[in-house]
CSV table of C-alpha atoms in Angstrom, one decimal:
chain,number,residue,atom,x,y,z
A,1354,MET,CA,-7.5,-170.1,120.0
A,1355,GLN,CA,-6.0,-170.1,116.6
A,1356,GLN,CA,-2.6,-169.7,115.6
A,1357,ALA,CA,-1.9,-166.8,113.2
A,1358,LEU,CA,0.1,-168.2,110.4
A,1359,PRO,CA,2.2,-166.0,108.2
A,1360,PHE,CA,1.1,-165.6,104.7
A,1361,ARG,CA,3.1,-167.9,102.5
A,1362,ASP,CA,3.1,-168.8,98.9
A,1363,TRP,CA,4.2,-172.3,98.3
A,1364,LEU,CA,5.5,-172.6,94.7
A,1365,THR,CA,7.7,-175.3,93.3
A,1366,THR,CA,10.3,-173.9,91.0
A,1367,ALA,CA,10.0,-175.0,87.4
A,1368,GLY,CA,13.4,-176.6,87.5
A,1369,SER,CA,13.2,-178.7,90.6
A,1370,GLY,CA,9.8,-180.1,90.2
A,1371,GLY,CA,10.3,-182.3,87.2
A,1372,GLY,CA,7.6,-183.2,84.9
A,1373,GLY,CA,4.2,-184.2,86.2
A,1374,ARG,CA,4.7,-183.6,89.9
A,1375,SER,CA,1.9,-181.8,91.5
A,1376,ALA,CA,2.4,-179.0,93.9
A,1377,ALA,CA,-0.2,-176.6,95.0
A,1378,ALA,CA,0.3,-173.1,96.0
A,1379,ALA,CA,-1.3,-172.6,99.3
A,1380,ALA,CA,-1.8,-169.4,101.1
A,1381,ALA,CA,-1.7,-169.7,104.8
A,1382,ASN,CA,-4.4,-167.8,106.4
A,1383,ALA,CA,-5.0,-167.1,110.0
A,1384,ASN,CA,-8.6,-168.3,110.0
A,1385,SER,CA,-8.3,-171.4,107.8
A,1386,VAL,CA,-6.3,-174.6,108.0
A,1387,SER,CA,-3.4,-174.3,105.7
A,1388,GLU,CA,-3.0,-177.2,103.4
A,1389,SER,CA,-0.5,-177.9,100.8
A,1390,THR,CA,0.2,-180.8,98.5
A,1391,ILE,CA,3.8,-182.1,99.0
A,1392,GLY,CA,5.3,-182.6,95.6
A,1393,ASP,CA,8.7,-181.5,96.4
A,1394,ALA,CA,10.6,-182.9,99.3
A,1395,GLY,CA,12.2,-179.6,100.1
A,1396,SER,CA,8.9,-178.0,100.9
A,1397,ALA,CA,8.5,-180.5,103.6
A,1398,ARG,CA,11.5,-179.2,105.5
A,1399,LYS,CA,10.1,-175.7,105.1
A,1400,LEU,CA,6.7,-176.6,106.4
A,1401,VAL,CA,8.2,-178.2,109.5
A,1402,ALA,CA,10.5,-175.3,110.2
A,1403,GLU,CA,7.9,-172.6,109.7
A,1404,ASN,CA,4.9,-174.1,111.4
A,1405,ALA,CA,4.3,-175.0,115.1
A,1406,VAL,CA,2.3,-178.1,114.2
A,1407,VAL,CA,2.4,-180.0,110.9
A,1408,VAL,CA,0.6,-183.1,110.1
A,1409,PHE,CA,1.8,-185.1,107.1
A,1410,ALA,CA,-1.3,-187.1,106.0
A,1411,ARG,CA,-2.0,-189.6,103.3
A,1412,ARG,CA,-5.0,-188.4,101.2
A,1413,GLY,CA,-8.2,-189.8,102.4
A,1414,CYS,CA,-6.6,-191.7,105.3
A,1415,CYS,CA,-8.9,-192.2,108.2
A,1416,MET,CA,-6.1,-192.3,110.9
A,1417,CYS,CA,-4.9,-189.0,109.7
A,1418,HIS,CA,-8.4,-187.7,110.1
A,1419,VAL,CA,-8.4,-188.9,113.8
A,1420,VAL,CA,-5.1,-187.1,114.5
A,1421,GLN,CA,-6.4,-183.9,113.0
A,1422,LEU,CA,-9.6,-184.1,115.2
A,1423,LEU,CA,-7.5,-184.7,118.3
A,1424,LEU,CA,-5.4,-181.7,117.6
A,1425,ARG,CA,-8.2,-179.4,116.7
A,1426,GLY,CA,-10.0,-180.5,119.8
A,1427,HIS,CA,-7.3,-178.7,121.7
A,1428,GLY,CA,-7.8,-175.6,119.6
A,1429,VAL,CA,-4.7,-176.1,117.6
A,1430,ASN,CA,-4.8,-175.2,113.9
A,1431,PRO,CA,-2.3,-177.7,112.4
A,1432,SER,CA,-0.9,-177.3,108.9
A,1433,ILE,CA,-2.0,-180.3,107.0
A,1434,ALA,CA,0.2,-181.6,104.2
A,1435,ASP,CA,-1.6,-183.9,101.9
A,1436,VAL,CA,0.7,-186.6,100.5
A,1437,ASP,CA,0.2,-188.3,97.2
A,1438,GLU,CA,0.8,-192.0,97.1
A,1439,GLN,CA,3.6,-191.7,94.6
A,1440,ASN,CA,5.4,-189.2,96.7
A,1441,GLU,CA,4.9,-191.1,99.9
A,1442,ALA,CA,8.2,-193.1,99.8
A,1443,ASP,CA,10.4,-190.1,99.1
A,1444,LEU,CA,8.6,-188.0,101.7
A,1445,ALA,CA,9.0,-190.7,104.3
A,1446,ASP,CA,12.8,-190.6,103.7
A,1447,GLU,CA,12.8,-186.8,103.9
A,1448,LEU,CA,10.9,-186.8,107.1
A,1449,ALA,CA,13.3,-189.3,108.6
A,1450,LYS,CA,16.1,-187.0,107.7
A,1451,ILE,CA,14.3,-184.1,109.3
A,1452,ALA,CA,13.7,-186.1,112.4
A,1453,GLY,CA,17.3,-186.7,112.9
A,1454,ASP,CA,20.0,-189.2,112.1
A,1455,GLY,CA,19.2,-192.7,113.0
A,1456,SER,CA,15.5,-192.2,113.4
A,1457,ALA,CA,13.1,-194.8,111.9
A,1458,VAL,CA,11.2,-193.9,108.9
A,1459,PRO,CA,8.0,-192.4,110.3
A,1460,GLN,CA,4.6,-193.9,109.3
A,1461,LEU,CA,1.8,-191.6,108.2
A,1462,PRO,CA,0.2,-189.7,109.8
A,1463,ALA,CA,3.4,-188.1,111.0
A,1464,VAL,CA,3.1,-185.1,113.4
A,1465,PHE,CA,5.8,-182.5,113.9
A,1466,VAL,CA,5.5,-180.2,116.8
A,1467,GLY,CA,7.9,-177.2,117.2
A,1468,GLY,CA,10.1,-178.5,114.3
A,1469,GLU,CA,10.6,-181.9,115.9
A,1470,LEU,CA,9.0,-185.2,115.0
A,1471,PHE,CA,6.4,-185.9,117.7
A,1472,GLY,CA,5.2,-189.2,116.3
A,1473,GLY,CA,2.1,-190.8,114.9
A,1474,LEU,CA,-1.4,-191.3,116.1
A,1475,GLU,CA,-0.3,-193.6,118.9
A,1476,GLU,CA,2.1,-191.0,120.4
A,1477,VAL,CA,-0.4,-188.1,120.0
A,1478,MET,CA,-3.1,-190.2,121.8
A,1479,GLY,CA,-0.7,-191.3,124.5
A,1480,ALA,CA,0.3,-187.8,125.2
A,1481,HIS,CA,-3.3,-186.7,125.1
A,1482,ILE,CA,-4.3,-189.1,127.7
A,1483,SER,CA,-1.3,-188.6,130.0
A,1484,GLY,CA,-1.7,-184.9,129.8
A,1485,GLU,CA,1.6,-184.3,128.2
A,1486,LEU,CA,0.3,-183.0,124.9
A,1487,VAL,CA,-1.0,-179.6,126.0
A,1488,PRO,CA,2.3,-178.5,127.6
A,1489,ARG,CA,4.2,-179.5,124.4
A,1490,LEU,CA,1.8,-177.6,122.3
A,1491,ARG,CA,2.1,-174.5,124.4
A,1492,GLU,CA,6.0,-174.8,124.3
A,1493,ALA,CA,5.8,-174.8,120.5
A,1494,LYS,CA,3.5,-171.8,120.6
A,1495,ALA,CA,0.8,-173.7,118.9
A,1496,LEU,CA,-1.5,-172.8,121.8
A,1497,TRP,CA,-2.1,-169.5,123.5
A,1498,LEU,CA,-3.9,-170.1,126.7
B,1405,MET,CA,-43.2,-270.2,70.0
B,1406,ASN,CA,-42.7,-269.8,73.7
B,1407,SER,CA,-41.6,-266.4,75.2
B,1408,THR,CA,-38.3,-267.7,76.5
B,1409,SER,CA,-37.0,-268.6,73.1
B,1410,ALA,CA,-37.8,-265.1,71.9
B,1411,ARG,CA,-35.1,-263.7,74.1
B,1412,PHE,CA,-32.3,-265.5,72.4
B,1413,VAL,CA,-30.7,-264.2,69.4
B,1414,PRO,CA,-31.3,-266.7,66.6
B,1415,SER,CA,-28.8,-268.5,64.6
B,1416,LYS,CA,-25.2,-268.5,64.4
B,1417,ARG,CA,-25.6,-267.7,60.8
B,1418,MET,CA,-26.4,-264.1,61.7
B,1419,GLY,CA,-23.2,-264.0,63.6
B,1420,ILE,CA,-24.6,-262.4,66.8
B,1421,CYS,CA,-23.4,-264.5,69.7
B,1422,GLU,CA,-22.1,-262.0,72.1
B,1423,PRO,CA,-25.2,-260.1,73.1
B,1424,MET,CA,-26.8,-263.4,73.9
B,1425,HIS,CA,-24.2,-264.2,76.4
B,1426,GLN,CA,-24.6,-260.8,78.1
B,1427,MET,CA,-28.4,-261.2,78.2
B,1428,ALA,CA,-27.9,-264.6,79.7
B,1429,MET,CA,-25.9,-263.3,82.5
B,1430,TRP,CA,-28.0,-260.2,83.3
B,1431,ASP,CA,-31.6,-261.0,83.5
B,1432,PHE,CA,-34.2,-258.4,84.4
B,1433,LYS,CA,-35.7,-260.5,87.1
B,1434,GLY,CA,-32.3,-261.3,88.5
B,1435,ASN,CA,-32.2,-264.9,87.5
B,1436,ASN,CA,-29.0,-266.2,86.1
B,1437,PHE,CA,-29.7,-268.1,83.0
B,1438,LEU,CA,-26.1,-268.9,82.4
B,1439,GLU,CA,-26.4,-272.4,83.4
B,1440,THR,CA,-29.5,-273.0,81.6
B,1441,SER,CA,-28.9,-271.2,78.4
B,1442,PRO,CA,-26.5,-273.2,76.4
B,1443,PRO,CA,-28.7,-276.3,76.0
B,1444,SER,CA,-31.7,-274.1,75.1
B,1445,MET,CA,-29.6,-272.2,72.6
B,1446,PHE,CA,-29.0,-275.2,70.5
B,1447,GLU,CA,-32.6,-276.3,70.9
B,1448,ILE,CA,-33.9,-273.0,69.9
B,1449,GLU,CA,-31.5,-272.7,67.0
B,1450,THR,CA,-32.8,-275.8,65.6
B,1451,ASN,CA,-36.4,-274.6,66.1
B,1452,LEU,CA,-35.7,-271.3,64.4
B,1453,ASP,CA,-33.9,-273.0,61.6
B,1454,ASN,CA,-36.9,-274.8,61.0
B,1455,LEU,CA,-39.1,-271.8,61.0
B,1456,SER,CA,-37.1,-269.6,58.6
B,1457,GLU,CA,-34.6,-270.5,56.1
B,1458,ASP,CA,-32.7,-267.3,55.6
B,1459,THR,CA,-34.3,-264.2,57.1
B,1460,SER,CA,-31.7,-261.8,55.8
B,1461,HIS,CA,-32.7,-262.5,52.2
B,1462,GLY,CA,-36.4,-262.5,52.9
B,1463,THR,CA,-38.7,-265.2,51.7
B,1464,VAL,CA,-39.7,-265.7,48.2
B,1465,GLY,CA,-43.3,-265.4,48.8
B,1466,PRO,CA,-45.5,-267.9,50.5
B,1467,SER,CA,-47.1,-270.3,48.1
B,1468,SER,CA,-49.1,-272.2,50.6
B,1469,LYS,CA,-51.2,-271.3,53.6
B,1470,TYR,CA,-48.6,-272.9,55.8
B,1471,ASP,CA,-45.9,-270.8,54.3
B,1472,GLN,CA,-48.0,-267.6,54.8
B,1473,GLU,CA,-48.4,-268.2,58.4
B,1474,ALA,CA,-44.8,-269.2,58.7
B,1475,SER,CA,-43.7,-265.9,57.3
B,1476,LYS,CA,-46.0,-263.9,59.5
B,1477,SER,CA,-44.7,-265.6,62.5
B,1478,ASP,CA,-41.3,-265.0,61.1
B,1479,ASP,CA,-41.9,-261.2,61.0
B,1480,LYS,CA,-43.3,-261.3,64.5
B,1481,VAL,CA,-40.3,-263.2,65.8
B,1482,ARG,CA,-37.9,-260.8,64.0
B,1483,ARG,CA,-39.7,-257.8,65.4
B,1484,ARG,CA,-39.8,-259.2,68.9
B,1485,LEU,CA,-36.1,-260.1,68.8
B,1486,ALA,CA,-35.2,-256.6,67.6
B,1487,GLN,CA,-37.2,-255.0,70.4
B,1488,ASN,CA,-35.6,-257.2,72.9
B,1489,ARG,CA,-32.2,-256.3,71.7
B,1490,GLU,CA,-33.0,-252.7,72.0
B,1491,ALA,CA,-34.4,-253.1,75.5
B,1492,ALA,CA,-31.4,-255.1,76.6
B,1493,ARG,CA,-29.1,-252.4,75.2
B,1494,LYS,CA,-31.0,-249.7,77.1
B,1495,SER,CA,-30.8,-251.7,80.3
B,1496,ARG,CA,-27.1,-252.0,80.0
B,1497,LEU,CA,-26.7,-248.3,79.5
B,1498,ARG,CA,-28.9,-247.6,82.6
B,1499,LYS,CA,-26.9,-250.0,84.7
B,1500,LYS,CA,-23.7,-248.3,83.6
B,1501,ALA,CA,-24.9,-244.9,84.5
B,1502,TYR,CA,-26.2,-246.1,87.9
B,1503,VAL,CA,-22.9,-247.7,88.8
B,1504,GLN,CA,-21.0,-244.5,87.9
B,1505,GLN,CA,-23.3,-242.4,90.1
B,1506,LEU,CA,-22.7,-244.8,93.0
B,1507,GLU,CA,-18.9,-244.5,92.5
B,1508,SER,CA,-19.0,-240.7,92.6
B,1509,SER,CA,-21.3,-240.6,95.5
B,1510,LYS,CA,-19.0,-242.8,97.4
B,1511,LEU,CA,-16.1,-240.5,96.7
B,1512,ARG,CA,-18.1,-237.5,97.8
B,1513,LEU,CA,-19.1,-239.2,101.1
B,1514,ILE,CA,-15.4,-240.0,101.9
B,1515,GLN,CA,-14.7,-236.3,101.3
B,1516,LEU,CA,-17.5,-235.1,103.5
B,1517,GLU,CA,-16.5,-237.5,106.3
B,1518,GLN,CA,-12.9,-236.2,106.2
B,1519,GLU,CA,-14.1,-232.5,106.4
B,1520,LEU,CA,-16.4,-233.3,109.3
B,1521,HIS,CA,-13.6,-235.0,111.1
B,1522,ARG,CA,-11.4,-232.0,110.6
B,1523,THR,CA,-14.0,-229.5,111.8
B,1524,ARG,CA,-14.8,-231.6,114.9
B,1525,LEU,CA,-11.1,-231.6,115.8
B,1526,GLN,CA,-10.8,-227.8,115.6
B,1527,GLN,CA,-14.0,-227.2,117.5
B,1528,GLY,CA,-12.8,-229.6,120.2
B,1529,GLN,CA,-10.0,-227.2,120.9
B,1530,TYR,CA,-12.3,-224.3,121.9
B,1531,VAL,CA,-12.5,-223.1,125.5
B,1532,GLY,CA,-14.2,-220.0,124.3
B,1533,GLY,CA,-14.9,-217.2,126.7
B,1534,GLY,CA,-18.6,-217.0,126.0
B,1535,ILE,CA,-18.9,-218.5,122.6
B,1536,ASP,CA,-21.3,-221.3,122.1
B,1537,THR,CA,-20.2,-223.1,118.9
B,1538,SER,CA,-23.6,-222.7,117.1
B,1539,GLN,CA,-22.7,-219.0,116.7
B,1540,LEU,CA,-19.5,-219.7,114.9
B,1541,GLY,CA,-19.6,-219.3,111.2
B,1542,TYR,CA,-17.7,-221.8,109.1
B,1543,SER,CA,-15.0,-219.4,108.3
B,1544,GLU,CA,-14.1,-218.9,111.9
B,1545,THR,CA,-13.7,-222.5,112.5
B,1546,THR,CA,-11.2,-222.9,109.7
B,1547,ASN,CA,-9.0,-219.9,110.5
B,1548,PRO,CA,-6.1,-221.2,112.7
B,1549,GLY,CA,-5.3,-217.7,113.9
B,1550,ILE,CA,-8.8,-217.2,115.2
B,1551,ALA,CA,-8.9,-220.8,116.6
B,1552,THR,CA,-5.8,-220.1,118.6
B,1553,PHE,CA,-7.1,-216.7,119.8
B,1554,GLU,CA,-10.4,-218.3,120.9
B,1555,MET,CA,-8.5,-220.9,122.9
B,1556,GLU,CA,-6.1,-218.3,124.4
B,1557,TYR,CA,-9.0,-216.0,125.3
B,1558,GLY,CA,-10.8,-218.8,127.1
B,1559,GLN,CA,-7.7,-219.3,129.2
B,1560,TRP,CA,-7.4,-215.5,129.7
B,1561,VAL,CA,-10.9,-215.4,131.1
B,1562,GLU,CA,-10.2,-218.3,133.5
B,1563,GLU,CA,-7.1,-216.6,134.7
B,1564,GLN,CA,-9.0,-213.3,135.1
B,1565,ASN,CA,-11.6,-215.0,137.3
B,1566,ARG,CA,-8.8,-216.4,139.4
B,1567,GLN,CA,-7.1,-213.0,139.8
B,1568,ILE,CA,-10.4,-211.4,140.8
B,1569,SER,CA,-10.9,-213.9,143.6
B,1570,GLU,CA,-7.3,-213.2,144.7
B,1571,LEU,CA,-7.8,-209.5,144.7
B,1572,ARG,CA,-10.9,-209.8,146.7
B,1573,SER,CA,-9.3,-211.9,149.5
B,1574,ALA,CA,-6.2,-209.7,149.3
B,1575,LEU,CA,-8.3,-206.5,149.9
B,1576,ASN,CA,-10.3,-208.1,152.6
B,1577,SER,CA,-7.1,-209.2,154.4
B,1578,ASP,CA,-4.6,-207.0,156.2
B,1579,MET,CA,-2.3,-207.1,153.3
B,1580,GLY,CA,0.2,-204.2,153.0
B,1581,ASP,CA,0.7,-202.0,150.0
B,1582,MET,CA,3.9,-203.8,149.0
B,1583,GLU,CA,2.2,-207.1,148.5
B,1584,LEU,CA,-0.9,-205.5,147.1
B,1585,HIS,CA,1.2,-203.8,144.5
B,1586,ILE,CA,2.2,-207.2,143.1
B,1587,PHE,CA,-1.4,-208.2,142.5
B,1588,VAL,CA,-2.1,-204.8,140.9
B,1589,ASP,CA,0.9,-205.2,138.5
B,1590,CYS,CA,-0.3,-208.7,137.7
B,1591,GLY,CA,-3.7,-207.4,136.8
B,1592,MET,CA,-2.3,-204.7,134.6
B,1593,ARG,CA,-0.1,-207.1,132.8
B,1594,HIS,CA,-3.0,-209.4,132.3
B,1595,TYR,CA,-4.9,-206.7,130.4
B,1596,SER,CA,-1.8,-205.9,128.4
B,1597,ASP,CA,-1.6,-209.5,127.4
B,1598,LEU,CA,-5.2,-209.4,126.1
B,1599,PHE,CA,-4.4,-206.4,123.9
B,1600,THR,CA,-1.4,-208.2,122.5
B,1601,MET,CA,-3.5,-211.3,121.7
B,1602,LYS,CA,-6.2,-209.1,120.0
B,1603,ALA,CA,-3.6,-207.4,117.9
B,1604,THR,CA,-2.3,-210.7,116.6
B,1605,ALA,CA,-5.9,-212.0,116.0
B,1606,ALA,CA,-6.9,-208.8,114.2
B,1607,LYS,CA,-4.3,-209.6,111.6
B,1608,ALA,CA,-5.7,-213.1,111.2
B,1609,ASP,CA,-9.3,-211.9,110.8
B,1610,VAL,CA,-10.1,-208.3,111.8
B,1611,PHE,CA,-13.8,-208.9,111.3
B,1612,HIS,CA,-14.0,-211.6,113.9
B,1613,ILE,CA,-12.4,-209.3,116.4
B,1614,ILE,CA,-14.2,-206.2,115.6
B,1615,SER,CA,-17.6,-207.9,115.6
B,1616,GLY,CA,-17.0,-209.0,119.2
B,1617,MET,CA,-18.0,-212.6,118.3
B,1618,TRP,CA,-15.3,-213.8,120.8
B,1619,LYS,CA,-17.2,-212.0,123.6
B,1620,THR,CA,-20.4,-212.9,125.3
B,1621,SER,CA,-23.6,-211.3,124.1
B,1622,ALA,CA,-24.0,-208.8,126.9
B,1623,GLU,CA,-20.5,-207.6,126.5
B,1624,ARG,CA,-21.1,-207.3,122.8
B,1625,PHE,CA,-24.0,-205.0,123.5
B,1626,PHE,CA,-21.6,-202.5,125.0
B,1627,LEU,CA,-19.0,-203.0,122.3
B,1628,TRP,CA,-17.0,-200.1,121.0
B,1629,ILE,CA,-14.3,-200.8,118.4
B,1630,ALA,CA,-13.6,-204.4,119.5
B,1631,GLY,CA,-13.8,-203.8,123.2
B,1632,PHE,CA,-15.0,-201.7,126.1
B,1633,ARG,CA,-15.3,-198.0,126.1
B,1634,PRO,CA,-12.6,-196.6,128.4
B,1635,SER,CA,-14.7,-193.6,129.6
B,1636,GLU,CA,-17.6,-195.9,130.5
B,1637,LEU,CA,-15.3,-198.1,132.5
B,1638,LEU,CA,-13.9,-195.1,134.4
B,1639,LYS,CA,-17.5,-194.1,135.3
B,1640,ILE,CA,-18.2,-197.6,136.6
B,1641,LEU,CA,-15.1,-198.0,138.8
B,1642,MET,CA,-15.0,-194.6,140.4
B,1643,PRO,CA,-17.8,-195.2,143.0
B,1644,ASN,CA,-16.0,-198.3,144.2
B,1645,LEU,CA,-12.8,-196.6,145.2
B,1646,GLU,CA,-11.7,-195.3,148.6
B,1647,PRO,CA,-12.2,-191.6,148.9
B,1648,LEU,CA,-10.1,-189.6,146.5
B,1649,THR,CA,-8.0,-186.6,147.3
B,1650,GLU,CA,-8.9,-183.3,145.6
B,1651,GLN,CA,-6.0,-183.6,143.2
B,1652,GLN,CA,-7.0,-187.1,142.4
B,1653,ARG,CA,-10.6,-186.0,141.7
B,1654,LEU,CA,-9.3,-183.3,139.4
B,1655,ASP,CA,-7.0,-185.7,137.6
B,1656,VAL,CA,-9.6,-188.3,137.1
B,1657,SER,CA,-12.0,-185.7,135.8
B,1658,ASN,CA,-9.4,-184.6,133.3
B,1659,LEU,CA,-8.8,-188.2,132.3
B,1660,ARG,CA,-12.5,-188.8,131.8
B,1661,GLN,CA,-12.6,-185.8,129.5
B,1662,SER,CA,-9.5,-186.8,127.5
B,1663,CYS,CA,-10.8,-190.3,127.1
B,1664,GLN,CA,-14.1,-189.0,125.8
B,1665,GLN,CA,-12.4,-186.8,123.3
B,1666,ALA,CA,-10.1,-189.6,122.1
B,1667,GLU,CA,-13.1,-191.9,121.8
B,1668,ASP,CA,-15.0,-189.3,119.7
B,1669,ALA,CA,-12.0,-188.8,117.4
B,1670,LEU,CA,-11.7,-192.5,116.9
B,1671,SER,CA,-15.4,-192.9,116.3
B,1672,GLN,CA,-15.4,-190.2,113.7
B,1673,GLY,CA,-12.4,-191.9,112.1
B,1674,MET,CA,-14.4,-195.1,112.0
B,1675,GLU,CA,-17.3,-193.4,110.4
B,1676,LYS,CA,-15.1,-192.0,107.7
B,1677,LEU,CA,-13.7,-195.4,107.1
B,1678,HIS,CA,-17.2,-196.7,106.8
B,1679,TYR,CA,-18.0,-194.1,104.2
B,1680,ILE,CA,-14.9,-194.7,102.2
B,1681,LEU,CA,-15.4,-198.5,102.2
B,1682,ALA,CA,-19.1,-198.1,101.1
B,1683,GLU,CA,-18.1,-195.7,98.4
B,1684,THR,CA,-15.3,-198.0,97.2
B,1685,ILE,CA,-17.4,-201.2,97.0
B,1686,ALA,CA,-20.2,-199.3,95.3
B,1687,GLU,CA,-18.0,-197.6,92.7
B,1688,GLY,CA,-19.0,-197.8,89.1
B,1689,GLN,CA,-22.2,-199.1,87.6
B,1690,LEU,CA,-24.1,-201.4,89.9
B,1691,GLY,CA,-25.9,-204.1,88.0
B,1692,GLU,CA,-23.4,-205.0,85.3
B,1693,GLY,CA,-22.3,-208.0,87.1
B,1694,ASN,CA,-18.5,-207.5,87.0
B,1695,TYR,CA,-17.0,-206.1,90.1
B,1696,LEU,CA,-13.6,-207.7,90.6
B,1697,HIS,CA,-11.9,-204.3,90.6
B,1698,GLN,CA,-14.1,-203.0,93.4
B,1699,ILE,CA,-13.6,-206.1,95.5
B,1700,GLY,CA,-9.8,-205.6,95.1
B,1701,SER,CA,-9.7,-202.0,96.0
B,1702,THR,CA,-12.0,-202.5,99.0
B,1703,ILE,CA,-9.9,-205.4,100.4
B,1704,ASP,CA,-6.8,-203.1,100.1
B,1705,LYS,CA,-8.5,-200.8,102.5
B,1706,PHE,CA,-9.4,-203.4,105.1
B,1707,GLU,CA,-5.9,-203.0,106.6
B,1708,ALA,CA,-7.1,-199.7,108.0
B,1709,LEU,CA,-9.6,-201.6,110.1
B,1710,ALA,CA,-6.9,-203.5,111.9
B,1711,ARG,CA,-5.2,-200.3,112.6
B,1712,PHE,CA,-8.3,-199.0,114.3
B,1713,VAL,CA,-8.5,-202.0,116.6
B,1714,VAL,CA,-4.9,-201.5,117.5
B,1715,GLN,CA,-5.4,-197.7,118.2
B,1716,ALA,CA,-8.6,-198.4,120.3
B,1717,ASP,CA,-6.7,-201.0,122.4
B,1718,HIS,CA,-3.9,-198.5,122.7
B,1719,LEU,CA,-6.3,-196.0,124.1
B,1720,ARG,CA,-7.6,-198.6,126.6
B,1721,GLN,CA,-4.0,-199.4,127.5
B,1722,GLU,CA,-3.1,-195.7,128.0
B,1723,THR,CA,-6.2,-195.1,130.1
B,1724,LEU,CA,-5.4,-198.0,132.4
B,1725,GLN,CA,-1.8,-196.7,132.8
B,1726,GLN,CA,-3.0,-193.2,133.5
B,1727,ILE,CA,-5.5,-194.4,136.2
B,1728,TYR,CA,-2.7,-196.5,137.7
B,1729,ARG,CA,-0.6,-193.4,138.0
B,1730,ILE,CA,-3.3,-191.3,139.6
B,1731,LEU,CA,-4.6,-193.8,142.2
B,1732,SER,CA,-2.9,-195.2,145.2
B,1733,THR,CA,-2.0,-198.9,145.3
B,1734,ARG,CA,-5.1,-199.8,147.3
B,1735,GLN,CA,-7.3,-197.8,145.1
B,1736,ALA,CA,-5.8,-199.3,142.0
B,1737,ALA,CA,-6.5,-202.8,143.5
B,1738,GLN,CA,-10.1,-201.8,144.2
B,1739,GLY,CA,-10.4,-200.5,140.7
B,1740,LEU,CA,-9.2,-203.6,139.1
B,1741,LEU,CA,-11.5,-205.7,141.3
B,1742,ALA,CA,-14.5,-203.5,140.4
B,1743,MET,CA,-13.7,-203.6,136.7
B,1744,GLY,CA,-13.1,-207.4,136.8
B,1745,GLU,CA,-16.4,-208.1,138.6
B,1746,TYR,CA,-18.3,-205.8,136.3
B,1747,LEU,CA,-17.1,-207.8,133.3
B,1748,GLN,CA,-17.9,-211.0,135.2
B,1749,ARG,CA,-21.4,-209.8,135.8
B,1750,LEU,CA,-21.9,-209.2,132.1
B,1751,ARG,CA,-20.6,-212.7,131.2
B,1752,THR,CA,-22.9,-214.3,133.8
B,1753,LEU,CA,-25.7,-212.3,132.5
B,1754,SER,CA,-25.0,-213.6,129.0
B,1755,SER,CA,-25.0,-217.2,130.1
B,1756,CYS,CA,-28.2,-216.8,132.1
B,1757,TRP,CA,-29.8,-215.2,129.1
B,1758,SER,CA,-28.8,-217.9,126.7
B,1759,SER,CA,-29.9,-220.7,129.0
B,1760,ARG,CA,-33.3,-219.3,129.8
B,1761,PRO,CA,-36.2,-221.5,128.8
B,1762,THR,CA,-37.6,-220.5,125.5
B,1763,GLU,CA,-41.3,-220.7,124.9
B,1764,GLN,CA,-42.5,-223.5,122.6
B,1765,THR,CA,-45.1,-222.2,120.2
């Protein structure tokens, strides 16, 4: 079952972006995976707050691919945020802040469920095997079963 | 004029004494003329003096028949002596080259002997699980991380065999659950140790781990990302357990499905990695002969391989933990025994296979 995501325009404001940073405007659509390129750390916070499941993934990373497959296998439609290499360090810091004070800087792929940092591939796989993943997804309203 | 005399450089007048000494000491036929030469030298000198007055100035022109013949002989002598000098010189050069070759060969031999000694020492440390040393490539024998792993894995297998025997007798005895529990925990921890060892070894040489070279050939046949497939193992051990409750049956079924999904996801991830690595190494024009850049960028991506090994082992670990939660102590013991003996059978199969008589053609 697919999550109906609200229509959103992601635009970086001309002032905050700074020269050369890429940010794509992504329209979230109920029937497609919403993807956006993170160029601005602020939009990361927005993504996490407004989507049930967000995966921050390095472009072309195979581990990130595995996480997406696992989640989609459950019928979840995660929002994928593609991260450029140059923005990775900043983003990691930002994610650590979102996750809460004192958390370790998360490694990519980083999965947020219901606004909270769920973990990386290891945590997702562990929860998948132990059966804890589905209830968490339901809680976050990522699944409607 | 006898032939011996022709070998000596004539006349002190010409000022060529040194070559004569060398020739005297180094004779083609190996005879040392040193003792015999001095007397002859003087003898010959006198003879030659008699034959030609002053060869460097040439002769004025023979006025008599005797003189004519004398000058002809003179020419012959001169020519022969010159040829001889030349031959002697070449001989010396050849000797020098030969000696140099011998020296460098000796050095190379010493080098090779040292290398051989080192390699033998390392191989002597192996108590490999199923490895026969002829399979090992040169690179594996010189990687200390892998050498350590091979040794530790050999010990791991021995310990595994011991634990299996213990489990077998424990299950056949009247042992209560409390005691059995200890054996089960032991077994679980043993597998955990293996995954830790593999993670370390994957950092040393991920290709050695992922190729399964450290396993026996039959085990390698069933290899999936550096180890066994969790779902397959579940299938194997289920029939060997005491009857399951309904709930247990359901849980196991769910576990099998989750396992399968996780394996599929990891397999697809690996395929993607294959694709990316192939693309990276083949980037740019093939055929131009310079590809340092491609080598560099591909090597950077190899780190992802080690992560896959870790994740696959993590899946195995999680599956074991989950099965441990679902089953009773006795069932868990039976499960560990079943799994252990299954792997034992594969290892035995491999050694029977490798020691079978091969046909001589």
